[in-house]
Structure formats: C-alpha cells, structure tokens
C-alpha cells in the first residue's frame, strides 16, 4: 500500500447504510450524493448481506464508523450490522442524529465498546433539522440516563446565537452532561459558503491527506475516497469484488496521487477547506519553532 501522510492514525471505513437522508440539514449537500448515486445506479439501502460480504474483504485493523453520507439508522438493519461487526472483532464508532433510532436499538448496543459514539443534536435555528418528537425525546433521555460507551453530544454552531434546541435544553441542564459546540466545513464546495472561494487550494501542489485512509462505503459496496466526496468524484473500487488493499493500488488512487503533484489536473482536494486548517497549523508550528531557535541564541537563516 502507498505511504500516507500521518500513518499513525488508524485506517477507518465510514459505513453509509442508506442514501437520501431525510433530515436535510442546512449544511449537508444531500442532493449531490443522491444525484451521484442515481447516475451510477447505486442502490439506496444497504442490505445485511452486502454488509457482511464487504467485511469478508476488510482487515480487522480497519475501524468501522457508522456515519457516512446519511443518518445510519434510517436503515432498519443498522443495529444488526453493528452487532455483527462487534462479533467479528472490529473496532467500532458511530455518528448519529438518533433519527429513527429507538430505545430498543440502544438496548441492543449497550454492550458494544465504541471508540466514539457521537450524537448530533438539533439547534435552536433549525440548521440541524432533526424531528424532535416523543420517540426522539425518549431516546435522548435513555442515553442521558444510561449512556453508551464513549458517548459525545454535539451541536453544530454556525452563527453566534446558535444553541441547543429549546425542547432539549431543560433535559441537559438537569443532567449536567457537557455538550460540544463545533463549526462546519463547506463540504469541499458542495454547499453555499461565505468564504471568498470554493477552491482554496487552486494552483497548489498538495501532500497526501490523512483522510485518504478514512474512506466511505456505499450501499452497493463502492468505496468513495473520503467523507468530502459527496459527488463521488473519486470512487476507489468495490469491496464486494476486491480486497481492501487493492483499493489503493488501482487506477483511481494512482491518478489521485499524480494530481496532488500536478495543479493542472482535476482533484476534489483543491476544493477542500480541511487542507487550509492543516496548512495553517503547520505554518504556526514552523513559526513557533523559529521563535524558540532565536530565544536559544542560535537563529537560522530562513
């Protein structure tokens, strides 16, 4: 397998159990993935048989994260898939809005050792558009009372006034459970953005990204490059037909590697703002290093 940047991070595979998320959150480019799957005749619902067949070609060192391009529990087989994967000794994580999830699902999953079980909560501005009904509130309360392992509560905060949905606020105030407020990306230019450009890396040569090890499995076994590839611009292969390692030996991945070094070639990464964050961190680290050298009395000519 080719060398990747930040190879200390374990490889992971996000499981997209379903195409066409009904939540339709404001920052999620659902139409892009729906159109791309329709064009490629990708089935909208992953079957349990497809899931288990893909695992036959997947090493156990690859972590499975139930998230991907849609709410995983919109597939009624999701909990069954998770339980099966746990019995096969895979490391497991999940990101969910709890939509279509029930107390019975939580009971089924309570003995699974998740590395992270992230719950995205609705906000007061209806940006994260989760239906807050009786079943949803019951499920949230069950997790507050008896949390799954490594449970994290999260709210996307896009503007200064964004906070937790009013119907949930008293529940969390009473429990004292912390909520993590996080921003959003523009999904590699697939949603409206206030940024000046949707091609932040235009004209730049890029390094291989750690996300190249964090791919997305689609309901038909296809594997997308990463969670920013909502238009399926870079499909690496299909786990029903090939082993996991071969995804990184094929023509598509080799073309991606070449495009990183040739700014004239098309590449999704040129529209991805994640690289800006990484580059800014690297520049700050270099600046800090230079300052320390100067303080020690041995400045270098940069």
PDB file of C-alpha atoms in Angstrom, residues 14 16 19 28-37 40 42 68-70 185-191 209 211-212 214-218 222-237 252-253 256 266-274:
ATOM      1  CA  UNK A  14     -17.373   5.008   7.219  1.00  0.00           C
ATOM      2  CA  UNK A  16     -23.197   4.637   4.587  1.00  0.00           C
ATOM      3  CA  UNK A  19     -28.720   7.125   0.579  1.00  0.00           C
ATOM      4  CA  UNK A  28     -25.381  18.891   4.244  1.00  0.00           C
ATOM      5  CA  UNK A  29     -25.193  18.521   0.419  1.00  0.00           C
ATOM      6  CA  UNK A  30     -27.696  15.663   0.186  1.00  0.00           C
ATOM      7  CA  UNK A  31     -28.701  16.449  -3.387  1.00  0.00           C
ATOM      8  CA  UNK A  32     -25.106  15.966  -4.538  1.00  0.00           C
ATOM      9  CA  UNK A  33     -24.852  12.415  -3.175  1.00  0.00           C
ATOM     10  CA  UNK A  34     -28.393  11.498  -4.285  1.00  0.00           C
ATOM     11  CA  UNK A  35     -27.689  12.663  -7.852  1.00  0.00           C
ATOM     12  CA  UNK A  36     -24.299  10.936  -7.944  1.00  0.00           C
ATOM     13  CA  UNK A  37     -25.770   7.626  -6.749  1.00  0.00           C
ATOM     14  CA  UNK A  40     -24.211   5.359 -11.003  1.00  0.00           C
ATOM     15  CA  UNK A  42     -26.197   2.841  -6.568  1.00  0.00           C
ATOM     16  CA  UNK A  68     -21.029   8.391   6.031  1.00  0.00           C
ATOM     17  CA  UNK A  69     -23.399  10.319   3.772  1.00  0.00           C
ATOM     18  CA  UNK A  70     -26.648   9.744   5.691  1.00  0.00           C
ATOM     19  CA  UNK A 185     -16.966  22.901   6.672  1.00  0.00           C
ATOM     20  CA  UNK A 186     -18.333  23.732   3.240  1.00  0.00           C
ATOM     21  CA  UNK A 187     -18.053  20.049   2.246  1.00  0.00           C
ATOM     22  CA  UNK A 188     -15.408  20.656  -0.432  1.00  0.00           C
ATOM     23  CA  UNK A 189     -17.504  23.333  -2.110  1.00  0.00           C
ATOM     24  CA  UNK A 190     -20.732  21.324  -2.235  1.00  0.00           C
ATOM     25  CA  UNK A 191     -22.810  23.756  -0.158  1.00  0.00           C
ATOM     26  CA  UNK A 209      -4.073  13.617   3.192  1.00  0.00           C
ATOM     27  CA  UNK A 211      -8.380  11.323   5.044  1.00  0.00           C
ATOM     28  CA  UNK A 212      -7.124   9.015   2.276  1.00  0.00           C
ATOM     29  CA  UNK A 214     -10.722   7.266   6.071  1.00  0.00           C
ATOM     30  CA  UNK A 215     -12.910   6.104   3.203  1.00  0.00           C
ATOM     31  CA  UNK A 216     -16.681   5.754   2.787  1.00  0.00           C
ATOM     32  CA  UNK A 217     -18.522   2.524   1.949  1.00  0.00           C
ATOM     33  CA  UNK A 218     -21.696   2.950  -0.130  1.00  0.00           C
ATOM     34  CA  UNK A 222     -18.447   1.012  -3.775  1.00  0.00           C
ATOM     35  CA  UNK A 223     -15.821   2.907  -1.776  1.00  0.00           C
ATOM     36  CA  UNK A 224     -15.566   6.706  -2.046  1.00  0.00           C
ATOM     37  CA  UNK A 225     -12.276   8.447  -1.306  1.00  0.00           C
ATOM     38  CA  UNK A 226     -13.442  10.357   1.781  1.00  0.00           C
ATOM     39  CA  UNK A 227     -16.363  11.980   3.547  1.00  0.00           C
ATOM     40  CA  UNK A 228     -15.965  15.159   1.443  1.00  0.00           C
ATOM     41  CA  UNK A 229     -16.579  13.283  -1.827  1.00  0.00           C
ATOM     42  CA  UNK A 230     -20.350  13.895  -1.972  1.00  0.00           C
ATOM     43  CA  UNK A 231     -20.320  13.884  -5.784  1.00  0.00           C
ATOM     44  CA  UNK A 232     -18.385  10.580  -5.909  1.00  0.00           C
ATOM     45  CA  UNK A 233     -15.635  12.153  -7.962  1.00  0.00           C
ATOM     46  CA  UNK A 234     -13.109   9.576  -6.772  1.00  0.00           C
ATOM     47  CA  UNK A 235     -14.503   6.049  -6.337  1.00  0.00           C
ATOM     48  CA  UNK A 236     -11.644   3.687  -5.438  1.00  0.00           C
ATOM     49  CA  UNK A 237     -13.338   0.343  -6.137  1.00  0.00           C
ATOM     50  CA  UNK A 252      -8.227   5.841  -9.483  1.00  0.00           C
ATOM     51  CA  UNK A 253      -5.976   6.120  -6.448  1.00  0.00           C
ATOM     52  CA  UNK A 256      -5.218  10.990  -7.243  1.00  0.00           C
ATOM     53  CA  UNK A 266      -8.752  17.884 -11.563  1.00  0.00           C
ATOM     54  CA  UNK A 267      -8.861  16.857  -7.924  1.00  0.00           C
ATOM     55  CA  UNK A 268     -11.501  17.150  -5.205  1.00  0.00           C
ATOM     56  CA  UNK A 269      -8.833  18.111  -2.654  1.00  0.00           C
ATOM     57  CA  UNK A 270      -8.404  21.521  -4.315  1.00  0.00           C
ATOM     58  CA  UNK A 271     -11.886  22.456  -3.089  1.00  0.00           C
ATOM     59  CA  UNK A 272     -11.430  21.107   0.442  1.00  0.00           C
ATOM     60  CA  UNK A 273     -11.034  23.595   3.279  1.00  0.00           C
ATOM     61  CA  UNK A 274      -9.682  20.922   5.621  1.00  0.00           C
TER      62      UNK A 274
END
